[in-house]
Coordinates of C-alpha atoms and ligand atoms in Angstrom, one line a residue:
M1 CA -34.6 59.0 -69.5
A2 CA -31.0 57.0 -69.7
T3 CA -31.0 54.0 -71.5
G4 CA -28.8 51.1 -70.9
D5 CA -26.7 52.0 -73.6
D6 CA -26.4 55.3 -72.2
R7 CA -25.0 54.1 -69.0
Y8 CA -22.4 51.9 -70.7
R9 CA -21.4 55.3 -73.1
K10 CA -20.6 57.2 -69.9
M11 CA -18.3 54.6 -68.4
G12 CA -16.4 54.8 -71.9
F13 CA -17.5 51.3 -72.5
M14 CA -15.6 49.6 -75.8
C15 CA -16.3 46.5 -77.1
G16 CA -15.5 44.4 -80.1
L17 CA -16.0 40.7 -81.2
E18 CA -13.7 38.2 -82.8
I19 CA -15.5 35.3 -84.1
H20 CA -14.4 31.9 -85.0
Q21 CA -16.3 29.3 -86.9
R22 CA -15.1 25.9 -88.0
I23 CA -16.1 25.1 -91.4
D24 CA -17.3 21.7 -92.7
T25 CA -15.2 21.1 -95.8
G26 CA -14.1 17.9 -97.2
E27 CA -10.5 18.4 -96.1
K28 CA -8.2 20.5 -93.9
L29 CA -7.0 23.9 -94.8
F30 CA -3.4 22.9 -95.9
C31 CA -3.4 19.3 -95.9
S32 CA -5.7 16.2 -97.2
C33 CA -6.8 15.2 -93.5
A34 CA -10.3 14.4 -92.8
T35 CA -12.1 17.4 -90.9
K36 CA -14.7 15.0 -89.1
H37 CA -13.5 13.3 -85.9
E38 CA -14.4 9.7 -86.4
E39 CA -11.0 8.0 -85.6
K40 CA -10.9 7.3 -81.6
K41 CA -7.5 5.1 -81.5
V42 CA -4.4 7.5 -81.0
D43 CA -2.0 6.1 -83.7
A44 CA 1.2 7.9 -82.3
A45 CA 2.2 10.5 -80.0
V46 CA 4.7 13.6 -80.3
V47 CA 6.4 15.3 -77.2
R48 CA 7.7 18.9 -77.6
R49 CA 8.8 21.8 -75.6
Q50 CA 8.8 25.5 -76.1
R51 CA 11.4 28.4 -75.6
A52 CA 10.5 32.0 -75.6
V53 CA 13.0 33.6 -78.2
A54 CA 13.4 37.3 -79.2
G55 CA 11.3 38.5 -82.4
E56 CA 12.4 40.1 -85.3
V57 CA 12.1 43.4 -83.5
G58 CA 14.2 42.2 -80.6
G59 CA 11.5 42.0 -78.0
I60 CA 10.0 38.9 -76.2
D61 CA 6.3 38.8 -76.0
V62 CA 5.2 38.9 -72.3
S63 CA 2.6 36.0 -73.0
A64 CA 5.5 33.9 -74.5
K65 CA 7.6 34.7 -71.5
F66 CA 4.7 33.7 -69.2
E67 CA 4.3 30.5 -70.9
E68 CA 8.1 29.7 -70.3
L69 CA 7.8 30.4 -66.5
R70 CA 5.0 27.5 -66.5
K71 CA 7.6 25.1 -68.0
R72 CA 5.1 22.8 -69.4
S73 CA 5.9 20.1 -72.2
F74 CA 3.3 19.1 -74.8
T75 CA 2.3 15.9 -76.1
Y76 CA 0.4 15.7 -79.6
N77 CA -1.9 12.8 -80.3
V78 CA -1.9 11.6 -84.1
F79 CA -4.9 10.0 -85.5
A80 CA -5.0 8.0 -88.9
G81 CA -6.7 9.9 -91.3
E82 CA -7.2 13.1 -89.4
S83 CA -3.6 14.1 -88.8
C84 CA -0.6 14.0 -90.9
L85 CA 3.1 14.9 -91.1
V86 CA 1.7 18.4 -92.1
D87 CA -0.1 18.7 -88.7
I88 CA 3.0 17.8 -86.4
D89 CA 5.3 20.1 -88.6
E90 CA 7.4 17.6 -90.3
E91 CA 6.3 18.1 -93.8
P92 CA 5.5 21.6 -95.6
P93 CA 1.9 22.8 -95.8
H94 CA -0.1 21.8 -99.2
Q95 CA -1.9 24.3 -101.3
L96 CA -4.7 26.6 -99.5
N97 CA -8.0 24.6 -99.6
P98 CA -10.1 26.2 -102.4
E99 CA -13.1 24.8 -100.8
A100 CA -12.6 27.0 -97.6
L101 CA -11.5 29.9 -99.5
T102 CA -14.8 29.9 -101.7
I103 CA -16.9 30.0 -98.5
A104 CA -14.8 32.7 -96.9
L105 CA -15.2 34.8 -100.2
S106 CA -19.1 34.2 -99.9
L107 CA -19.4 35.6 -96.6
A108 CA -16.9 38.7 -97.6
Q109 CA -19.8 39.3 -100.4
S110 CA -22.4 39.4 -97.9
M111 CA -20.9 41.7 -95.7
H112 CA -19.9 44.2 -98.9
M113 CA -16.3 43.6 -98.1
R114 CA -13.0 44.5 -100.3
I115 CA -11.5 41.3 -101.3
V116 CA -7.7 41.1 -101.5
D117 CA -6.4 40.6 -105.2
E118 CA -3.8 38.2 -103.8
L119 CA -4.1 35.9 -100.6
Q120 CA -0.9 35.7 -98.7
T121 CA -0.5 33.1 -95.9
M122 CA 0.8 34.4 -92.8
R123 CA 2.3 32.8 -89.5
K124 CA 0.7 33.8 -86.4
N125 CA 2.8 32.8 -83.2
V126 CA 0.9 30.6 -80.7
I127 CA 2.4 30.0 -77.3
D128 CA -0.1 27.9 -75.5
G129 CA 1.5 24.7 -77.2
S130 CA -1.7 24.1 -79.1
D131 CA 0.0 24.1 -82.4
P132 CA 3.3 21.9 -82.7
S133 CA 5.0 24.4 -84.7
A134 CA 4.3 27.0 -82.4
F135 CA 2.5 29.0 -85.1
Q136 CA -0.9 29.2 -86.9
R137 CA -1.3 29.8 -90.5
S138 CA -3.8 32.6 -91.3
A139 CA -4.6 34.4 -94.5
M140 CA -6.7 37.7 -94.9
V141 CA -9.2 37.2 -97.4
A142 CA -11.0 40.8 -97.3
I143 CA -11.4 44.2 -95.3
D144 CA -13.7 47.0 -94.7
G145 CA -17.2 45.3 -94.3
S146 CA -20.0 46.2 -92.3
I147 CA -23.4 44.5 -91.0
T148 CA -26.5 46.4 -89.8
V149 CA -28.0 45.0 -86.5
N150 CA -31.1 46.7 -84.7
G151 CA -30.5 49.7 -86.9
A152 CA -26.6 50.5 -85.9
E153 CA -24.1 49.8 -88.5
I154 CA -21.2 47.9 -87.0
E155 CA -18.0 47.6 -88.9
V156 CA -16.3 44.3 -89.8
P157 CA -12.7 45.4 -90.5
T158 CA -11.1 41.9 -91.3
L159 CA -12.0 38.5 -92.5
F160 CA -9.5 35.7 -92.4
V161 CA -9.3 32.0 -93.2
E162 CA -7.2 30.3 -90.8
E163 CA -6.2 27.0 -89.2
E164 CA -8.0 25.7 -86.1
S165 CA -5.6 24.6 -83.1
S166 CA -5.5 21.1 -81.6
G167 CA -7.9 20.1 -78.8
I168 CA -6.9 19.6 -75.5
A169 CA -7.2 16.0 -74.7
A170 CA -5.7 16.1 -71.1
T171 CA -3.7 18.4 -68.6
G172 CA -1.5 17.1 -66.0
S173 CA 1.1 18.8 -63.7
G174 CA 3.5 20.5 -66.0
T175 CA 2.0 18.8 -69.1
V176 CA -0.6 19.1 -71.7
T177 CA -1.8 16.5 -74.2
Y178 CA -3.5 17.7 -77.4
D179 CA -5.3 16.0 -80.0
T180 CA -4.2 17.0 -83.4
N181 CA -7.1 15.7 -85.4
R182 CA -8.8 19.4 -84.9
L183 CA -5.5 21.0 -85.9
G184 CA -5.6 22.6 -89.4
I185 CA -9.7 22.5 -89.9
P186 CA -10.4 25.5 -91.8
L187 CA -11.9 28.5 -89.5
I188 CA -13.5 31.7 -90.8
E189 CA -12.4 34.6 -88.5
L190 CA -14.4 37.7 -88.3
D191 CA -13.7 40.9 -86.3
T192 CA -15.7 43.5 -85.4
A193 CA -14.5 47.2 -84.8
P194 CA -14.4 48.1 -81.0
T195 CA -17.6 50.2 -81.5
I196 CA -20.4 48.0 -79.8
Q197 CA -21.8 50.1 -77.1
S198 CA -23.7 48.1 -74.7
P199 CA -23.4 44.2 -73.4
A200 CA -26.9 43.7 -74.9
M201 CA -25.8 44.8 -78.4
A202 CA -22.8 42.8 -78.3
K203 CA -25.0 39.7 -78.1
A204 CA -27.3 40.8 -80.7
V205 CA -23.9 41.3 -83.2
A206 CA -22.7 37.8 -82.1
L207 CA -26.2 36.3 -82.8
Y208 CA -26.4 38.1 -86.1
L209 CA -22.8 36.9 -87.2
G210 CA -23.7 33.3 -86.3
T211 CA -26.8 33.3 -88.4
L212 CA -24.6 34.6 -91.3
L213 CA -22.3 32.0 -90.9
R214 CA -24.7 29.1 -90.6
L215 CA -26.5 30.4 -93.7
T216 CA -23.4 29.6 -96.0
G217 CA -24.6 26.0 -95.0
K218 CA -21.1 25.1 -94.3
A219 CA -20.8 25.7 -90.8
Q220 CA -19.7 23.0 -88.4
R221 CA -22.0 22.2 -85.6
G222 CA -21.6 21.2 -82.1
I223 CA -20.1 22.5 -79.0
G224 CA -16.6 24.3 -79.6
S225 CA -17.5 24.7 -83.5
I226 CA -18.2 28.5 -83.0
R227 CA -16.3 30.8 -80.6
Q228 CA -17.2 34.3 -79.8
D229 CA -14.3 35.9 -78.0
T230 CA -15.1 39.6 -76.8
N231 CA -12.8 42.3 -76.3
L232 CA -13.7 45.1 -74.0
S233 CA -12.5 47.8 -71.6
I234 CA -14.2 50.8 -69.9
K235 CA -12.2 54.2 -69.3
D236 CA -9.2 53.9 -67.1
G237 CA -9.5 50.2 -67.1
A238 CA -7.7 48.0 -69.8
R239 CA -8.5 45.7 -72.7
V240 CA -9.6 42.4 -71.6
E241 CA -10.2 39.5 -74.0
I242 CA -12.9 36.9 -72.9
K243 CA -12.8 33.5 -74.4
G244 CA -14.8 30.2 -74.1
M245 CA -18.2 31.7 -73.8
Q246 CA -20.4 28.7 -75.1
E247 CA -23.9 30.1 -74.6
L248 CA -24.5 33.2 -76.4
D249 CA -27.8 33.6 -74.1
S250 CA -25.4 34.6 -71.3
M251 CA -22.8 36.6 -73.1
D252 CA -24.2 39.9 -72.0
K253 CA -23.9 38.8 -68.4
F254 CA -20.5 38.1 -68.7
I255 CA -19.7 41.5 -70.2
E256 CA -21.6 43.2 -67.5
N257 CA -19.7 41.2 -65.1
E258 CA -16.3 42.0 -66.6
V259 CA -17.4 45.9 -66.6
L260 CA -18.1 45.6 -62.9
R261 CA -14.6 43.6 -62.3
Q262 CA -12.8 46.5 -63.7
Q263 CA -14.8 49.1 -61.7
K264 CA -14.0 47.2 -58.6
L265 CA -10.2 46.8 -59.6
L266 CA -10.0 50.5 -60.1
E267 CA -11.7 51.1 -56.8
I268 CA -9.0 49.1 -55.2
K269 CA -6.4 50.9 -57.1
S270 CA -7.6 54.1 -55.5
M271 CA -7.6 52.8 -52.4
L272 CA -4.2 51.4 -52.4
A273 CA -3.1 54.7 -53.8
K274 CA -4.5 56.5 -50.8
S275 CA -2.9 54.1 -48.2
K276 CA 0.5 54.0 -50.1
A277 CA 0.4 50.5 -50.4
K278 CA 3.5 48.7 -51.8
V279 CA 4.3 45.1 -52.8
G280 CA 7.3 43.8 -50.7
G281 CA 9.8 40.9 -51.6
A282 CA 9.2 37.2 -51.5
A283 CA 11.0 35.2 -48.5
D284 CA 11.3 31.6 -48.3
V285 CA 9.7 30.8 -44.8
T286 CA 9.8 27.2 -44.9
R287 CA 11.7 26.8 -41.5
I288 CA 8.7 28.7 -39.8
F289 CA 6.1 26.1 -40.7
A290 CA 8.5 23.1 -40.4
N291 CA 6.5 21.5 -37.6
T292 CA 3.1 22.8 -38.8
T293 CA -0.3 21.4 -38.2
A294 CA -1.9 23.2 -41.3
K295 CA -2.7 20.3 -43.4
I296 CA -2.4 21.6 -46.8
V297 CA 1.1 23.3 -45.9
R298 CA 2.3 20.2 -44.1
E299 CA 1.6 18.2 -47.2
Q300 CA 3.5 20.3 -49.6
I301 CA 6.7 20.3 -47.2
D302 CA 6.4 16.6 -46.9
R303 CA 6.6 16.4 -50.8
K304 CA 9.9 18.4 -50.5
G305 CA 8.1 21.7 -51.4
T306 CA 9.0 25.0 -49.9
V307 CA 6.7 27.7 -48.3
M308 CA 7.0 31.3 -49.6
A309 CA 5.8 34.3 -48.3
L310 CA 5.0 37.8 -49.6
A311 CA 4.4 40.9 -47.7
L312 CA 2.0 43.3 -49.1
H313 CA 2.4 46.8 -47.3
N314 CA -1.0 48.5 -46.4
F315 CA -3.0 46.0 -48.4
K316 CA -4.9 44.8 -45.4
G317 CA -8.9 44.3 -46.5
M318 CA -8.1 44.5 -50.1
L319 CA -7.3 40.9 -50.8
G320 CA -10.8 40.0 -49.4
Y321 CA -12.3 43.0 -51.5
E322 CA -15.2 41.4 -53.6
I323 CA -14.8 42.2 -57.4
N324 CA -17.4 39.9 -59.0
P325 CA -19.8 37.3 -57.5
D326 CA -17.7 35.0 -55.5
M327 CA -14.5 36.4 -56.7
R328 CA -12.1 38.7 -54.5
L329 CA -8.6 40.3 -55.4
G330 CA -7.2 37.5 -53.7
T331 CA -9.0 35.0 -56.0
E332 CA -7.1 37.0 -59.1
I333 CA -3.9 36.5 -57.3
S334 CA -4.4 32.9 -56.6
D335 CA -5.4 32.5 -60.3
Y336 CA -1.9 33.6 -61.2
A337 CA -0.1 31.4 -58.8
K338 CA -1.9 28.3 -59.9
M339 CA -0.5 29.0 -63.3
A340 CA 2.9 27.7 -62.1
G341 CA 1.1 24.5 -60.9
V342 CA 0.3 25.0 -57.1
R343 CA -3.1 24.7 -55.6
G344 CA -3.8 28.2 -54.6
I345 CA -2.6 30.7 -52.1
I346 CA -3.4 31.5 -48.3
H347 CA -3.8 35.3 -47.5
S348 CA -4.5 37.2 -44.3
D349 CA -7.7 38.4 -45.5
E350 CA -9.0 34.8 -45.0
A351 CA -10.2 33.4 -41.7
L352 CA -6.9 31.4 -41.1
D353 CA -8.2 29.6 -38.4
K354 CA -9.7 27.0 -40.8
Y355 CA -6.3 25.9 -41.9
G356 CA -4.9 24.6 -38.5
F357 CA -1.8 26.7 -38.2
A358 CA -0.1 26.0 -34.7
E359 CA 0.3 28.5 -32.1
G360 CA 2.7 31.0 -33.0
E361 CA 3.2 30.2 -36.4
I362 CA 1.4 33.3 -38.0
S363 CA 2.5 35.8 -35.4
T364 CA 6.1 34.5 -36.1
L365 CA 5.7 35.0 -39.7
R366 CA 4.4 38.5 -39.2
R367 CA 7.1 39.5 -37.1
E368 CA 9.9 38.2 -39.6
L369 CA 8.3 39.9 -42.6
K370 CA 7.9 43.1 -40.2
L371 CA 4.4 43.5 -40.9
G372 CA 2.3 46.2 -39.3
E373 CA -1.2 46.5 -38.5
G374 CA -2.5 47.7 -42.2
D375 CA 0.0 45.3 -43.8
A376 CA -1.2 42.2 -45.4
F377 CA 0.6 38.7 -46.6
I378 CA 0.2 35.9 -49.0
L379 CA 1.7 32.3 -48.3
I380 CA 2.3 29.6 -51.1
A381 CA 3.4 26.2 -50.3
G382 CA 4.3 23.8 -52.9
T383 CA 7.2 22.2 -55.1
S384 CA 6.8 25.3 -57.4
A385 CA 6.2 28.0 -54.8
A386 CA 8.8 30.3 -56.0
E387 CA 7.8 30.4 -59.4
A388 CA 4.1 30.6 -58.2
M389 CA 5.0 33.3 -55.9
E390 CA 6.8 35.5 -58.8
L391 CA 3.5 35.2 -60.7
A392 CA 1.6 36.3 -57.7
S393 CA 3.8 39.1 -56.7
Q394 CA 3.2 40.2 -60.4
R395 CA -0.5 40.2 -60.0
A396 CA -0.5 42.1 -56.6
G397 CA 1.7 44.7 -58.4
Y398 CA -1.0 45.0 -61.0
A399 CA -3.4 46.0 -58.3
L400 CA -1.7 49.1 -57.6
Q401 CA -1.7 50.0 -61.4
G402 CA -5.4 49.1 -61.8
V403 CA -6.8 46.6 -64.6
P404 CA -4.1 44.2 -66.2
K405 CA -4.5 43.4 -69.6
E406 CA -5.6 39.7 -70.0
T407 CA -7.0 37.2 -71.8
R408 CA -9.7 35.5 -69.6
T409 CA -11.7 32.6 -69.8
V410 CA -15.0 31.1 -68.3
R411 CA -14.7 30.3 -64.5
D412 CA -18.6 29.8 -63.7
S413 CA -21.0 29.4 -66.5
V414 CA -23.8 30.0 -63.9
L415 CA -22.4 33.3 -62.2
C416 CA -21.2 34.3 -65.4
T417 CA -17.5 35.0 -64.2
T418 CA -14.2 34.7 -65.8
R419 CA -10.7 33.7 -64.7
F420 CA -7.1 34.7 -65.7
L421 CA -5.9 32.3 -68.6
R422 CA -3.0 34.6 -69.9
P423 CA -1.5 37.8 -70.3
L424 CA -3.1 39.6 -73.5
P425 CA -0.3 39.2 -76.3
T426 CA 1.5 42.1 -77.1
G427 CA 2.8 43.6 -80.7
S428 CA 2.5 42.2 -84.0
R429 CA 2.8 38.3 -83.9
M430 CA 2.5 37.8 -87.6
Y431 CA 5.2 37.0 -90.2
P432 CA 5.0 35.5 -93.9
E433 CA 4.6 31.8 -94.4
T434 CA 7.1 31.3 -97.2
D435 CA 6.0 27.5 -97.7
V436 CA 2.6 28.5 -99.1
R437 CA 2.3 30.1 -102.4
P438 CA 0.1 33.1 -102.6
V439 CA -3.6 32.7 -104.4
A440 CA -4.6 35.2 -106.9
I441 CA -8.4 35.7 -106.5
T442 CA -10.1 35.4 -109.9
S443 CA -13.0 37.1 -111.3
G444 CA -14.4 33.3 -111.6
M445 CA -14.0 32.9 -107.9
L446 CA -15.6 36.4 -107.3
A447 CA -18.7 35.9 -109.4
M448 CA -18.9 32.3 -107.8
S449 CA -19.0 33.6 -104.4
K450 CA -21.5 36.5 -105.1
K451 CA -23.9 33.7 -106.2
M452 CA -23.2 31.9 -102.9
A453 CA -23.3 34.8 -100.5
P454 CA -25.5 34.5 -97.4
D455 CA -28.5 36.6 -97.8
L456 CA -30.1 37.2 -94.2
E457 CA -33.1 39.4 -95.6
Q458 CA -33.7 37.0 -97.9
E459 CA -33.8 34.2 -95.5
K460 CA -36.2 36.3 -93.3
K461 CA -38.3 36.6 -96.1
R462 CA -38.8 32.9 -96.6
L463 CA -39.3 32.3 -93.0
H464 CA -42.1 34.8 -93.1
T465 CA -43.9 32.9 -95.8
M466 CA -43.3 29.8 -93.7
L467 CA -44.3 30.6 -90.3
K468 CA -47.6 32.2 -88.9
N469 CA -46.1 33.4 -85.6
V470 CA -43.9 36.5 -86.0
P471 CA -41.9 36.5 -82.5
L472 CA -40.9 32.8 -83.6
E473 CA -39.7 33.8 -86.9
E474 CA -37.3 36.5 -85.3
Q475 CA -36.1 34.0 -82.7
L476 CA -35.6 31.2 -85.2
I477 CA -33.6 33.3 -87.7
L478 CA -30.9 34.2 -84.8
S479 CA -30.9 30.5 -83.6
P480 CA -28.3 27.8 -83.9
R481 CA -31.2 25.6 -84.9
L482 CA -32.2 27.2 -88.0
P483 CA -30.3 24.9 -90.3
L484 CA -32.0 21.8 -88.4
F485 CA -35.5 23.5 -88.7
R486 CA -34.8 23.8 -92.6
T487 CA -34.0 20.3 -92.8
I488 CA -36.9 18.9 -90.7
V489 CA -39.4 21.2 -92.8
A490 CA -37.9 20.0 -96.0
K491 CA -38.1 16.3 -95.0
S492 CA -41.4 16.0 -93.1
S493 CA -44.5 17.4 -93.6
A494 CA -44.9 18.5 -89.9
E495 CA -46.4 22.1 -89.7
P496 CA -43.3 24.6 -89.5
D497 CA -44.7 26.6 -86.6
F498 CA -45.1 23.4 -84.5
V499 CA -41.3 22.4 -85.7
A500 CA -40.1 25.9 -85.0
N501 CA -42.0 25.9 -81.4
T502 CA -40.4 22.5 -80.6
L503 CA -37.0 23.4 -81.8
L504 CA -37.1 26.8 -79.6
Q505 CA -39.5 26.9 -76.6
K506 CA -39.7 23.2 -76.0
F507 CA -35.9 22.6 -76.2
T508 CA -35.4 25.5 -73.8
E509 CA -38.1 24.4 -71.5
L510 CA -36.7 20.9 -71.3
R511 CA -32.9 22.1 -71.1
R512 CA -34.0 24.1 -67.8
Q513 CA -35.4 20.6 -66.5
G514 CA -32.0 19.3 -67.1
V515 CA -33.0 17.3 -70.0
A516 CA -29.8 17.0 -72.5
V517 CA -32.0 18.0 -75.7
D518 CA -28.7 19.1 -77.5
A519 CA -27.4 15.4 -77.5
I520 CA -30.3 14.3 -79.7
K521 CA -29.1 13.2 -83.0
E522 CA -30.6 15.0 -85.9
E523 CA -32.0 11.9 -87.6
R524 CA -34.0 11.1 -84.6
L525 CA -35.3 14.5 -84.6
L526 CA -36.5 13.7 -88.2
E527 CA -37.8 10.5 -87.4
L528 CA -39.9 12.2 -84.7
F529 CA -41.5 15.1 -86.7
D530 CA -42.0 12.5 -89.3
A531 CA -43.9 10.2 -87.0
Y532 CA -45.9 13.2 -85.8
A533 CA -46.6 14.3 -89.4
K534 CA -47.9 10.9 -90.5
G535 CA -50.3 10.7 -87.5
S536 CA -48.5 7.9 -85.4
I537 CA -47.8 10.2 -82.3
T538 CA -49.6 13.2 -81.0
K539 CA -48.1 16.7 -80.4
Q540 CA -48.4 16.0 -76.7
A541 CA -46.0 12.9 -77.0
V542 CA -43.6 14.9 -78.5
G543 CA -42.0 16.4 -75.3
E544 CA -42.0 13.0 -73.6
L545 CA -40.4 11.3 -76.4
L546 CA -37.5 14.2 -76.7
A547 CA -36.9 13.5 -72.9
A548 CA -36.7 9.9 -73.6
L549 CA -34.4 10.4 -76.6
A550 CA -32.2 12.5 -74.8
K551 CA -31.4 9.7 -72.4
Q552 CA -31.3 6.9 -75.0
D553 CA -30.4 6.9 -78.7
E554 CA -33.2 4.8 -80.1
K555 CA -35.6 4.6 -82.9
V556 CA -38.2 6.7 -82.2
A557 CA -41.0 4.0 -83.5
K558 CA -39.4 1.4 -80.9
L559 CA -39.3 4.1 -78.1
A560 CA -42.8 5.1 -78.6
E561 CA -43.8 1.5 -78.7
G562 CA -41.8 0.8 -75.5
L563 CA -43.2 3.8 -73.7
S564 CA -46.9 3.3 -74.9
L565 CA -47.1 6.4 -76.7
N566 CA -48.3 5.4 -79.9
R567 CA -51.3 7.4 -81.1
I568 CA -54.9 5.8 -80.5
T569 CA -56.8 7.1 -83.5
G570 CA -59.5 5.9 -86.1
G571 CA -61.3 2.4 -85.4
A572 CA -59.1 1.9 -82.0
L573 CA -60.2 5.4 -80.7
K574 CA -63.9 4.5 -81.7
A575 CA -63.7 1.5 -79.6
L576 CA -62.1 3.0 -76.8
V577 CA -65.1 5.5 -76.7
E578 CA -67.8 2.9 -76.7
R579 CA -66.0 0.8 -74.2
V580 CA -65.8 4.0 -71.7
R581 CA -69.2 4.9 -72.5
K582 CA -70.3 1.4 -71.3
E583 CA -68.4 1.9 -68.3
L584 CA -70.0 5.2 -67.6
G585 CA -73.5 3.6 -68.0
G586 CA -74.2 3.8 -71.8
A587 CA -75.9 6.3 -73.8
Q588 CA -77.1 8.6 -71.2
A589 CA -73.2 9.4 -70.3
G590 CA -72.3 13.1 -70.6
K591 CA -69.9 14.1 -73.3
D592 CA -67.7 15.8 -71.1
A593 CA -67.6 13.2 -68.6
L594 CA -66.8 10.9 -71.0
R595 CA -63.8 12.9 -72.6
E596 CA -62.5 13.5 -69.2
R597 CA -62.3 9.8 -68.5
I598 CA -60.5 9.0 -71.7
M599 CA -57.8 12.1 -71.5
A600 CA -57.3 11.2 -68.0
K601 CA -55.7 7.9 -68.9
D602 CA -54.5 8.5 -72.5
R603 CA -53.8 12.3 -72.9
L604 CA -50.6 11.7 -74.7
R605 CA -51.8 9.1 -77.0
I606 CA -55.2 11.0 -78.3
D607 CA -55.6 14.0 -80.4
G608 CA -58.1 16.2 -78.7
S609 CA -59.8 17.5 -81.7
E610 CA -60.1 14.0 -83.4
L611 CA -61.9 12.8 -80.0
N612 CA -64.2 15.9 -80.2
A613 CA -65.4 15.1 -83.7
L614 CA -66.1 11.5 -82.5
L615 CA -67.9 12.5 -79.4
Ligands
ZN1 ZN1 -3.1 16.4 -92.0

């Protein structure tokens, strides 16, 4: 029987992961700024532009060139105490943060890696503007590691400590504003070899590495603090990197869709080859649409924009060819065009009626472009239509070759589809950082990191002694909420099984109902489990209180009071039983009728076993 993995092996599926985890050190990697974002006020802002220059070997990186075509300018927000002159590249970096190094070393130990004798900081080109210096500092800590996941050995060739990039605060047309408080926070970067053989396995490996990072006790939490980038390709396809997947739950689905996309692009390639398709030249056709009634074109002409057209010979039907759920080849071409700041493209595989073109405009266009029956065209209107068409034409050309090498990011988190972000960077982008002295790794550092090394097997054993429910145990070890579980169990006397069940099943259930459970503060959860352990609320009330806490950050005691969720127990419960007994006709009232009447009203406030004992 062919297993799922066999199916992917036959496709020549190759997949590797690149994990970035922000670590919770006191200071940033090369300066003394805080790593917590508490300062909300922007202190100052710096504006920069970037230009692609030839590297040491003479070539210009395609992604750098691409970025220049986008002609964007970058603004960097500075926050007191959280960004400094080092962050905006006006002061040399300080020494590498030893705390970050120790954490990286401890991880290297737990993956049986070979640790370098001396840490050499390098500069890695960054072309998206997220670093004011246009490079990121990175230091290789260890090589040649491995982990065992579901019985398979996965190589971990490298481990780095590096600087986090700036966070995007806002994007406008031709501008991006970055917050530099995030810049320079230490990151651990782990790579796996591209030997992962199925989408399900990729997810399992990502979960495993996430757990290992969390077990250091120094992994930052919250959205974006861990990033799992995936590199994958199939036979005859191309290497594509997917960034920005937030939910590991759907990682396998994203990978499956990328495999499908590559297969469909290969189908398109072979059809285009059969029909001898080719990309024609771009032409300014603004005058054809000078009096157009098509609203979206009209608006752009009124703004002094131009209308560009591109002939695509023997492309008919291909632009509308579906390559992923709700995505066509036309979508991919449009994504490239949008990078130059236009709203999108219009193409001949669409129902053109919806745009409201005037009689004869399209036929004039087809005539002037000398289009035959099997030909297609693309139109782009806007003030940057020429640049956008250059990019669109480039993407249309790639359709003849198959799958372009790209970095992609999430388009739709429900459909699990991706969109083009930028071309995959080519060649080596690293050169030595001469402003930072190398750090010799001492035997003391090695001994200390060995002691601190996270141990997944040990953790499993600990959980095993704590929990009765085995499936829960396996889920919990891989869950991002494992540290939270440990804190709650350490600080309250609530039963571990109940805590685990709530953090896993109950959270998932509530999240599916649209409750923002992940927004609940840790201290509130501690209060909640404490209230339960002390008997002031019942098990059944916990779900209600979680839903309430997700809406409103409030002390649990006050919330329970306000929602009448305080437990009825002891003397109060006795009194309630007596009152209801009288209502039901005194001593002859049946136990079941009594229980039913009481629970109907106060199900969330009464512990069933306490009531049974009383009855
Ligand atoms: Zn700083």
